[in-house]
Amino acid sequence: MSGYKRFFIQPDELYGNKAEIRSAHNYISRVLRMRVGDKIVLCTQDGNDNLSEIVKIDNNAVYCNVLQTTKGQNESNKELSLFFGVMKGDKNDFVVQKAVELGVKNIYLFHSRYCVSDVSDNKLERLRKISASACEQCGRSVMPKVEYLDNFKSVANLALASDNVLFCYENEQTKAFATCLKDCPSTAIIVGSEGGFSDEEVQLFEGTHAQTVSLGKRILRAETASVFVLSVYNALVGD
Ligand code: SAH
């Protein structure tokens, strides 16, 4: 079903083999100027792609007939979670967009000791919209979770639930990230913000199955580090 424009709609906008889309009505009819007869793919977060044909457009909704429902082909069956420290300006937008494209299932922005920014409810909403449009653009069928954790203990608690936990630490000299990746059901990768990590934050992971890893001799910018780790993950153990 590549080639068709994709839309995430509310589950109750799809019933049986019909859809009545109010949420994206303006976007479909006015911005994209789609017409009766055009085909689109509708997703409701259940992992399916519903190839649909527009049969009517009025002032309130776009009406479609579903032609074919298939399981989305572009979701990985591995659970990849990215935790990253909140950065300044629009770098968070950039990392969320790239994380979606690179197949991350759970995106957690966190506050830590050396973070200088936080995430308001409005900002979080904006990041979720960025995630939704990145999903539509790159052909995903399930929108990743995008959450904000306002304390670093929650990062440890959530991340440690994954099979393989890689803590990217700027002071780690020896253990290379790529050599610590495993082909396993769930992986969590933790990347700090511009300010890096405090000793206490690193200590939270000591004595656990998490590994502190290096991304090489040079210190990468926080946003580069996230894109780097996700790309290497995809190349070595992704599907
Ligand atoms: N201010 C810190 C650097 C922070 S870089 C300092 O000057 O030391 C932002 C984050 O990117 C880091 O917290 C880490 O998670 C990751 N990172 C960047 N370069 C890295 C490297 N060479 N090895 C491991 N992690 C790195």
mmCIF file of C-alpha atoms and ligand atoms in Angstrom:
data_model
loop_
_atom_site.group_PDB
_atom_site.id
_atom_site.type_symbol
_atom_site.label_atom_id
_atom_site.label_comp_id
_atom_site.label_asym_id
_atom_site.label_seq_id
_atom_site.Cartn_x
_atom_site.Cartn_y
_atom_site.Cartn_z
ATOM 1 C CA MET A 1 0.000 0.000 0.000
ATOM 2 C CA SER A 2 2.836 2.334 -0.649
ATOM 3 C CA GLY A 3 2.147 5.263 -2.873
ATOM 4 C CA TYR A 4 -1.108 6.229 -1.151
ATOM 5 C CA LYS A 5 -1.296 8.996 1.379
ATOM 6 C CA ARG A 6 -1.789 7.717 4.918
ATOM 7 C CA PHE A 7 -3.940 9.207 7.654
ATOM 8 C CA PHE A 8 -4.271 8.367 11.307
ATOM 9 C CA ILE A 9 -7.925 8.664 12.237
ATOM 10 C CA GLN A 10 -9.880 8.067 15.428
ATOM 11 C CA PRO A 11 -10.936 4.427 15.889
ATOM 12 C CA ASP A 12 -14.611 5.425 16.024
ATOM 13 C CA GLU A 13 -14.342 7.085 12.608
ATOM 14 C CA LEU A 14 -14.006 3.637 11.043
ATOM 15 C CA TYR A 15 -16.942 1.235 11.293
ATOM 16 C CA GLY A 16 -17.224 -1.972 9.297
ATOM 17 C CA ASN A 17 -16.077 -1.153 5.797
ATOM 18 C CA LYS A 18 -16.990 2.520 6.013
ATOM 19 C CA ALA A 19 -15.173 5.545 7.370
ATOM 20 C CA GLU A 20 -16.478 8.973 8.237
ATOM 21 C CA ILE A 21 -13.458 11.182 8.842
ATOM 22 C CA ARG A 22 -13.987 14.375 10.747
ATOM 23 C CA SER A 23 -10.571 14.724 12.355
ATOM 24 C CA ALA A 24 -8.588 15.155 9.117
ATOM 25 C CA HIS A 25 -11.493 16.545 7.093
ATOM 26 C CA ASN A 26 -9.989 19.976 6.554
ATOM 27 C CA TYR A 27 -6.576 18.598 5.718
ATOM 28 C CA ILE A 28 -7.871 16.031 3.224
ATOM 29 C CA SER A 29 -10.433 18.221 1.493
ATOM 30 C CA ARG A 30 -8.989 21.739 1.650
ATOM 31 C CA VAL A 31 -5.240 21.408 2.106
ATOM 32 C CA LEU A 32 -4.645 18.344 -0.081
ATOM 33 C CA ARG A 33 -7.745 19.025 -2.248
ATOM 34 C CA MET A 34 -8.495 15.340 -2.537
ATOM 35 C CA ARG A 35 -11.581 14.361 -4.474
ATOM 36 C CA VAL A 36 -14.184 11.602 -4.691
ATOM 37 C CA GLY A 37 -12.528 8.552 -6.254
ATOM 38 C CA ASP A 38 -9.116 9.233 -4.688
ATOM 39 C CA LYS A 39 -7.622 6.394 -2.666
ATOM 40 C CA ILE A 40 -6.025 6.796 0.736
ATOM 41 C CA VAL A 41 -4.809 4.531 3.532
ATOM 42 C CA LEU A 42 -6.496 4.881 6.921
ATOM 43 C CA CYS A 43 -4.848 3.731 10.159
ATOM 44 C CA THR A 44 -6.461 3.556 13.584
ATOM 45 C CA GLN A 45 -3.487 2.438 15.701
ATOM 46 C CA ASP A 46 -4.428 -1.258 15.550
ATOM 47 C CA GLY A 47 -1.536 -2.057 13.194
ATOM 48 C CA ASN A 48 -3.743 -2.438 10.111
ATOM 49 C CA ASP A 49 -3.687 -0.453 6.890
ATOM 50 C CA ASN A 50 -7.154 0.173 5.452
ATOM 51 C CA LEU A 51 -6.949 1.026 1.757
ATOM 52 C CA SER A 52 -10.029 3.201 1.176
ATOM 53 C CA GLU A 53 -11.730 5.161 -1.568
ATOM 54 C CA ILE A 54 -13.255 8.566 -0.972
ATOM 55 C CA VAL A 55 -16.955 8.344 -1.895
ATOM 56 C CA LYS A 56 -18.279 11.678 -0.639
ATOM 57 C CA ILE A 57 -17.001 14.944 0.830
ATOM 58 C CA ASP A 58 -19.275 17.459 2.524
ATOM 59 C CA ASN A 59 -18.680 20.326 4.934
ATOM 60 C CA ASN A 60 -18.348 18.063 7.942
ATOM 61 C CA ALA A 61 -16.600 14.907 6.903
ATOM 62 C CA VAL A 62 -14.831 12.844 4.272
ATOM 63 C CA TYR A 63 -16.677 9.545 3.648
ATOM 64 C CA CYS A 64 -14.830 6.460 2.455
ATOM 65 C CA ASN A 65 -15.408 2.843 1.570
ATOM 66 C CA VAL A 66 -12.723 0.504 2.806
ATOM 67 C CA LEU A 67 -11.521 -1.633 -0.113
ATOM 68 C CA GLN A 68 -8.936 -3.788 1.610
ATOM 69 C CA THR A 69 -7.558 -4.252 5.129
ATOM 70 C CA THR A 70 -4.071 -5.673 5.588
ATOM 71 C CA LYS A 71 -1.579 -5.804 8.410
ATOM 72 C CA GLY A 72 0.881 -2.892 8.102
ATOM 73 C CA GLN A 73 4.186 -4.167 6.759
ATOM 74 C CA ASN A 74 6.443 -1.456 8.098
ATOM 75 C CA GLU A 75 6.281 -2.018 11.855
ATOM 76 C CA SER A 76 9.141 -3.911 13.417
ATOM 77 C CA ASN A 77 8.208 -6.743 15.753
ATOM 78 C CA LYS A 78 10.980 -5.629 18.084
ATOM 79 C CA GLU A 79 10.320 -3.098 20.800
ATOM 80 C CA LEU A 80 12.842 -0.281 20.540
ATOM 81 C CA SER A 81 12.642 2.527 23.116
ATOM 82 C CA LEU A 82 14.596 5.773 22.955
ATOM 83 C CA PHE A 83 15.052 7.869 26.084
ATOM 84 C CA PHE A 84 16.601 11.274 25.486
ATOM 85 C CA GLY A 85 17.287 14.301 27.646
ATOM 86 C CA VAL A 86 15.252 17.390 26.730
ATOM 87 C CA MET A 87 17.270 19.772 24.583
ATOM 88 C CA LYS A 88 16.965 23.437 23.807
ATOM 89 C CA GLY A 89 14.927 24.865 20.925
ATOM 90 C CA ASP A 90 13.591 22.710 18.150
ATOM 91 C CA LYS A 91 16.129 19.897 18.492
ATOM 92 C CA ASN A 92 13.538 17.784 20.333
ATOM 93 C CA ASP A 93 11.267 18.042 17.278
ATOM 94 C CA PHE A 94 14.116 16.834 15.104
ATOM 95 C CA VAL A 95 14.894 13.821 17.298
ATOM 96 C CA VAL A 96 11.229 12.793 17.603
ATOM 97 C CA GLN A 97 10.805 12.935 13.826
ATOM 98 C CA LYS A 98 13.961 10.893 13.199
ATOM 99 C CA ALA A 99 13.083 8.376 15.926
ATOM 100 C CA VAL A 100 9.727 7.730 14.243
ATOM 101 C CA GLU A 101 11.379 7.259 10.852
ATOM 102 C CA LEU A 102 13.902 4.889 12.400
ATOM 103 C CA GLY A 103 11.184 2.664 13.856
ATOM 104 C CA VAL A 104 11.243 3.529 17.590
ATOM 105 C CA LYS A 105 8.117 2.283 19.415
ATOM 106 C CA ASN A 106 8.465 4.315 22.607
ATOM 107 C CA ILE A 107 9.928 7.792 22.724
ATOM 108 C CA TYR A 108 10.586 9.212 26.175
ATOM 109 C CA LEU A 109 11.950 12.718 26.669
ATOM 110 C CA PHE A 110 13.337 13.146 30.144
ATOM 111 C CA HIS A 111 14.481 15.831 32.525
ATOM 112 C CA SER A 112 17.824 15.269 34.214
ATOM 113 C CA ARG A 113 20.147 17.297 36.375
ATOM 114 C CA TYR A 114 21.950 19.088 33.550
ATOM 115 C CA CYS A 115 18.904 19.693 31.333
ATOM 116 C CA VAL A 116 18.109 23.366 30.947
ATOM 117 C CA SER A 117 14.669 22.904 29.370
ATOM 118 C CA ASP A 118 11.512 21.015 30.166
ATOM 119 C CA VAL A 119 8.429 19.929 28.241
ATOM 120 C CA SER A 120 5.062 21.626 28.839
ATOM 121 C CA ASP A 121 1.782 19.922 27.935
ATOM 122 C CA ASN A 122 1.590 22.116 24.829
ATOM 123 C CA LYS A 123 5.064 21.125 23.727
ATOM 124 C CA LEU A 124 4.227 17.469 24.263
ATOM 125 C CA GLU A 125 1.103 17.825 22.108
ATOM 126 C CA ARG A 126 3.224 19.428 19.399
ATOM 127 C CA LEU A 127 5.729 16.568 19.566
ATOM 128 C CA ARG A 128 2.895 14.050 19.204
ATOM 129 C CA LYS A 129 1.694 15.872 16.091
ATOM 130 C CA ILE A 130 5.213 15.749 14.673
ATOM 131 C CA SER A 131 5.275 12.031 15.418
ATOM 132 C CA ALA A 132 1.901 11.513 13.689
ATOM 133 C CA SER A 133 2.956 13.287 10.524
ATOM 134 C CA ALA A 134 6.286 11.451 10.480
ATOM 135 C CA CYS A 135 4.325 8.156 10.708
ATOM 136 C CA GLU A 136 2.104 9.185 7.818
ATOM 137 C CA GLN A 137 5.112 10.201 5.760
ATOM 138 C CA CYS A 138 7.262 7.129 6.390
ATOM 139 C CA GLY A 139 4.530 4.518 6.143
ATOM 140 C CA ARG A 140 4.104 3.369 9.722
ATOM 141 C CA SER A 141 0.819 1.903 10.920
ATOM 142 C CA VAL A 142 1.178 2.444 14.656
ATOM 143 C CA MET A 143 2.086 5.767 16.204
ATOM 144 C CA PRO A 144 4.825 5.484 18.800
ATOM 145 C CA LYS A 145 4.229 6.507 22.360
ATOM 146 C CA VAL A 146 5.665 9.997 23.063
ATOM 147 C CA GLU A 147 5.926 10.748 26.783
ATOM 148 C CA TYR A 148 7.743 13.166 29.064
ATOM 149 C CA LEU A 149 9.410 11.922 32.264
ATOM 150 C CA ASP A 150 10.113 14.750 34.671
ATOM 151 C CA ASN A 151 12.524 12.756 36.836
ATOM 152 C CA PHE A 152 15.426 10.532 36.052
ATOM 153 C CA LYS A 153 14.384 7.709 38.410
ATOM 154 C CA SER A 154 11.459 6.993 36.084
ATOM 155 C CA VAL A 155 13.907 6.666 33.219
ATOM 156 C CA ALA A 156 15.772 3.948 35.095
ATOM 157 C CA ASN A 157 12.555 2.150 36.095
ATOM 158 C CA LEU A 158 11.110 2.100 32.602
ATOM 159 C CA ALA A 159 14.312 1.437 30.690
ATOM 160 C CA LEU A 160 15.333 -1.481 32.904
ATOM 161 C CA ALA A 161 12.208 -3.372 31.829
ATOM 162 C CA SER A 162 13.853 -3.917 28.421
ATOM 163 C CA ASP A 163 16.016 -6.969 27.675
ATOM 164 C CA ASN A 164 18.984 -4.925 26.545
ATOM 165 C CA VAL A 165 19.639 -1.482 28.041
ATOM 166 C CA LEU A 166 22.344 0.716 26.571
ATOM 167 C CA PHE A 167 23.272 3.829 28.478
ATOM 168 C CA CYS A 168 25.247 6.172 26.198
ATOM 169 C CA TYR A 169 27.742 7.805 28.491
ATOM 170 C CA GLU A 170 30.159 10.435 27.283
ATOM 171 C CA ASN A 171 32.808 9.331 29.836
ATOM 172 C CA GLU A 172 32.759 5.665 28.840
ATOM 173 C CA GLN A 173 36.025 4.983 27.027
ATOM 174 C CA THR A 174 36.069 1.341 26.135
ATOM 175 C CA LYS A 175 32.762 -0.450 25.557
ATOM 176 C CA ALA A 176 31.553 0.382 22.046
ATOM 177 C CA PHE A 177 27.797 0.788 21.475
ATOM 178 C CA ALA A 178 27.740 -1.441 18.385
ATOM 179 C CA THR A 179 29.342 -4.389 20.159
ATOM 180 C CA CYS A 180 26.704 -4.306 22.924
ATOM 181 C CA LEU A 181 23.660 -4.560 20.649
ATOM 182 C CA LYS A 182 21.790 -7.873 20.839
ATOM 183 C CA ASP A 183 19.147 -9.384 18.617
ATOM 184 C CA CYS A 184 16.473 -9.535 21.350
ATOM 185 C CA PRO A 185 12.775 -8.617 21.712
ATOM 186 C CA SER A 186 13.264 -5.282 23.505
ATOM 187 C CA THR A 187 16.043 -2.712 23.588
ATOM 188 C CA ALA A 188 16.213 0.606 25.445
ATOM 189 C CA ILE A 189 18.751 3.266 24.486
ATOM 190 C CA ILE A 190 19.401 6.260 26.736
ATOM 191 C CA VAL A 191 20.991 9.466 25.446
ATOM 192 C CA GLY A 192 21.717 12.544 27.549
ATOM 193 C CA SER A 193 20.902 16.172 26.786
ATOM 194 C CA GLU A 194 23.495 18.842 25.908
ATOM 195 C CA GLY A 195 24.670 18.859 29.522
ATOM 196 C CA GLY A 196 25.321 15.115 29.724
ATOM 197 C CA PHE A 197 24.788 13.012 32.858
ATOM 198 C CA SER A 198 25.609 13.524 36.527
ATOM 199 C CA ASP A 199 27.462 10.846 38.519
ATOM 200 C CA GLU A 200 24.290 10.079 40.488
ATOM 201 C CA GLU A 201 22.380 9.410 37.287
ATOM 202 C CA VAL A 202 25.040 7.013 36.048
ATOM 203 C CA GLN A 203 25.059 5.264 39.446
ATOM 204 C CA LEU A 204 21.335 4.490 39.156
ATOM 205 C CA PHE A 205 22.233 1.929 36.504
ATOM 206 C CA GLU A 206 25.176 0.364 38.312
ATOM 207 C CA GLY A 207 24.616 -3.226 39.391
ATOM 208 C CA THR A 208 21.780 -3.645 36.851
ATOM 209 C CA HIS A 209 21.811 -5.358 33.461
ATOM 210 C CA ALA A 210 22.271 -1.964 31.753
ATOM 211 C CA GLN A 211 25.609 -1.314 30.068
ATOM 212 C CA THR A 212 27.306 2.056 29.770
ATOM 213 C CA VAL A 213 28.517 2.417 26.208
ATOM 214 C CA SER A 214 30.685 4.721 24.138
ATOM 215 C CA LEU A 215 29.781 6.225 20.778
ATOM 216 C CA GLY A 216 33.405 6.766 19.854
ATOM 217 C CA LYS A 217 36.269 9.082 20.698
ATOM 218 C CA ARG A 218 34.487 12.270 19.783
ATOM 219 C CA ILE A 219 31.676 13.751 21.864
ATOM 220 C CA LEU A 220 28.618 13.987 19.636
ATOM 221 C CA ARG A 221 25.920 16.587 19.988
ATOM 222 C CA ALA A 222 22.916 15.165 21.782
ATOM 223 C CA GLU A 223 20.759 15.172 18.635
ATOM 224 C CA THR A 224 23.539 13.564 16.574
ATOM 225 C CA ALA A 225 23.954 10.870 19.236
ATOM 226 C CA SER A 226 20.269 9.845 18.981
ATOM 227 C CA VAL A 227 20.309 9.610 15.199
ATOM 228 C CA PHE A 228 23.607 7.716 15.321
ATOM 229 C CA VAL A 229 22.448 5.062 17.805
ATOM 230 C CA LEU A 230 19.152 4.450 16.025
ATOM 231 C CA SER A 231 20.857 4.122 12.650
ATOM 232 C CA VAL A 232 23.435 1.664 13.968
ATOM 233 C CA TYR A 233 20.687 -0.327 15.722
ATOM 234 C CA ASN A 234 18.733 -0.552 12.462
ATOM 235 C CA ALA A 235 21.780 -1.605 10.474
ATOM 236 C CA LEU A 236 22.875 -4.312 12.915
ATOM 237 C CA VAL A 237 19.773 -5.767 14.592
ATOM 238 C CA GLY A 238 16.741 -3.979 13.163
ATOM 239 C CA ASP A 239 14.227 -5.550 10.804
HETATM 240 N N1 SAH B 1 28.239 18.014 27.894
HETATM 241 C C1 SAH B 1 28.758 16.702 27.776
HETATM 242 C C2 SAH B 1 28.393 16.055 26.449
HETATM 243 C C3 SAH B 1 26.986 15.705 26.291
HETATM 244 S S1 SAH B 1 26.722 15.020 24.727
HETATM 245 C C4 SAH B 1 30.280 16.781 27.838
HETATM 246 O O1 SAH B 1 30.808 17.800 27.462
HETATM 247 O O2 SAH B 1 30.875 15.787 28.208
HETATM 248 C C5 SAH B 1 25.061 14.526 24.857
HETATM 249 C C6 SAH B 1 24.819 13.052 25.055
HETATM 250 O O3 SAH B 1 25.142 12.351 23.858
HETATM 251 C C7 SAH B 1 25.625 12.384 26.131
HETATM 252 O O4 SAH B 1 25.061 12.533 27.422
HETATM 253 C C8 SAH B 1 25.622 10.932 25.687
HETATM 254 O O5 SAH B 1 24.416 10.285 26.026
HETATM 255 C C9 SAH B 1 25.687 11.063 24.178
HETATM 256 N N2 SAH B 1 27.069 11.039 23.667
HETATM 257 C C10 SAH B 1 27.665 11.957 22.880
HETATM 258 N N3 SAH B 1 28.905 11.570 22.529
HETATM 259 C C11 SAH B 1 29.113 10.382 23.131
HETATM 260 C C12 SAH B 1 30.188 9.456 23.131
HETATM 261 N N4 SAH B 1 31.307 9.675 22.480
HETATM 262 N N5 SAH B 1 30.044 8.306 23.845
HETATM 263 C C13 SAH B 1 28.898 8.046 24.509
HETATM 264 N N6 SAH B 1 27.854 8.879 24.547
HETATM 265 C C14 SAH B 1 27.932 10.036 23.860
#
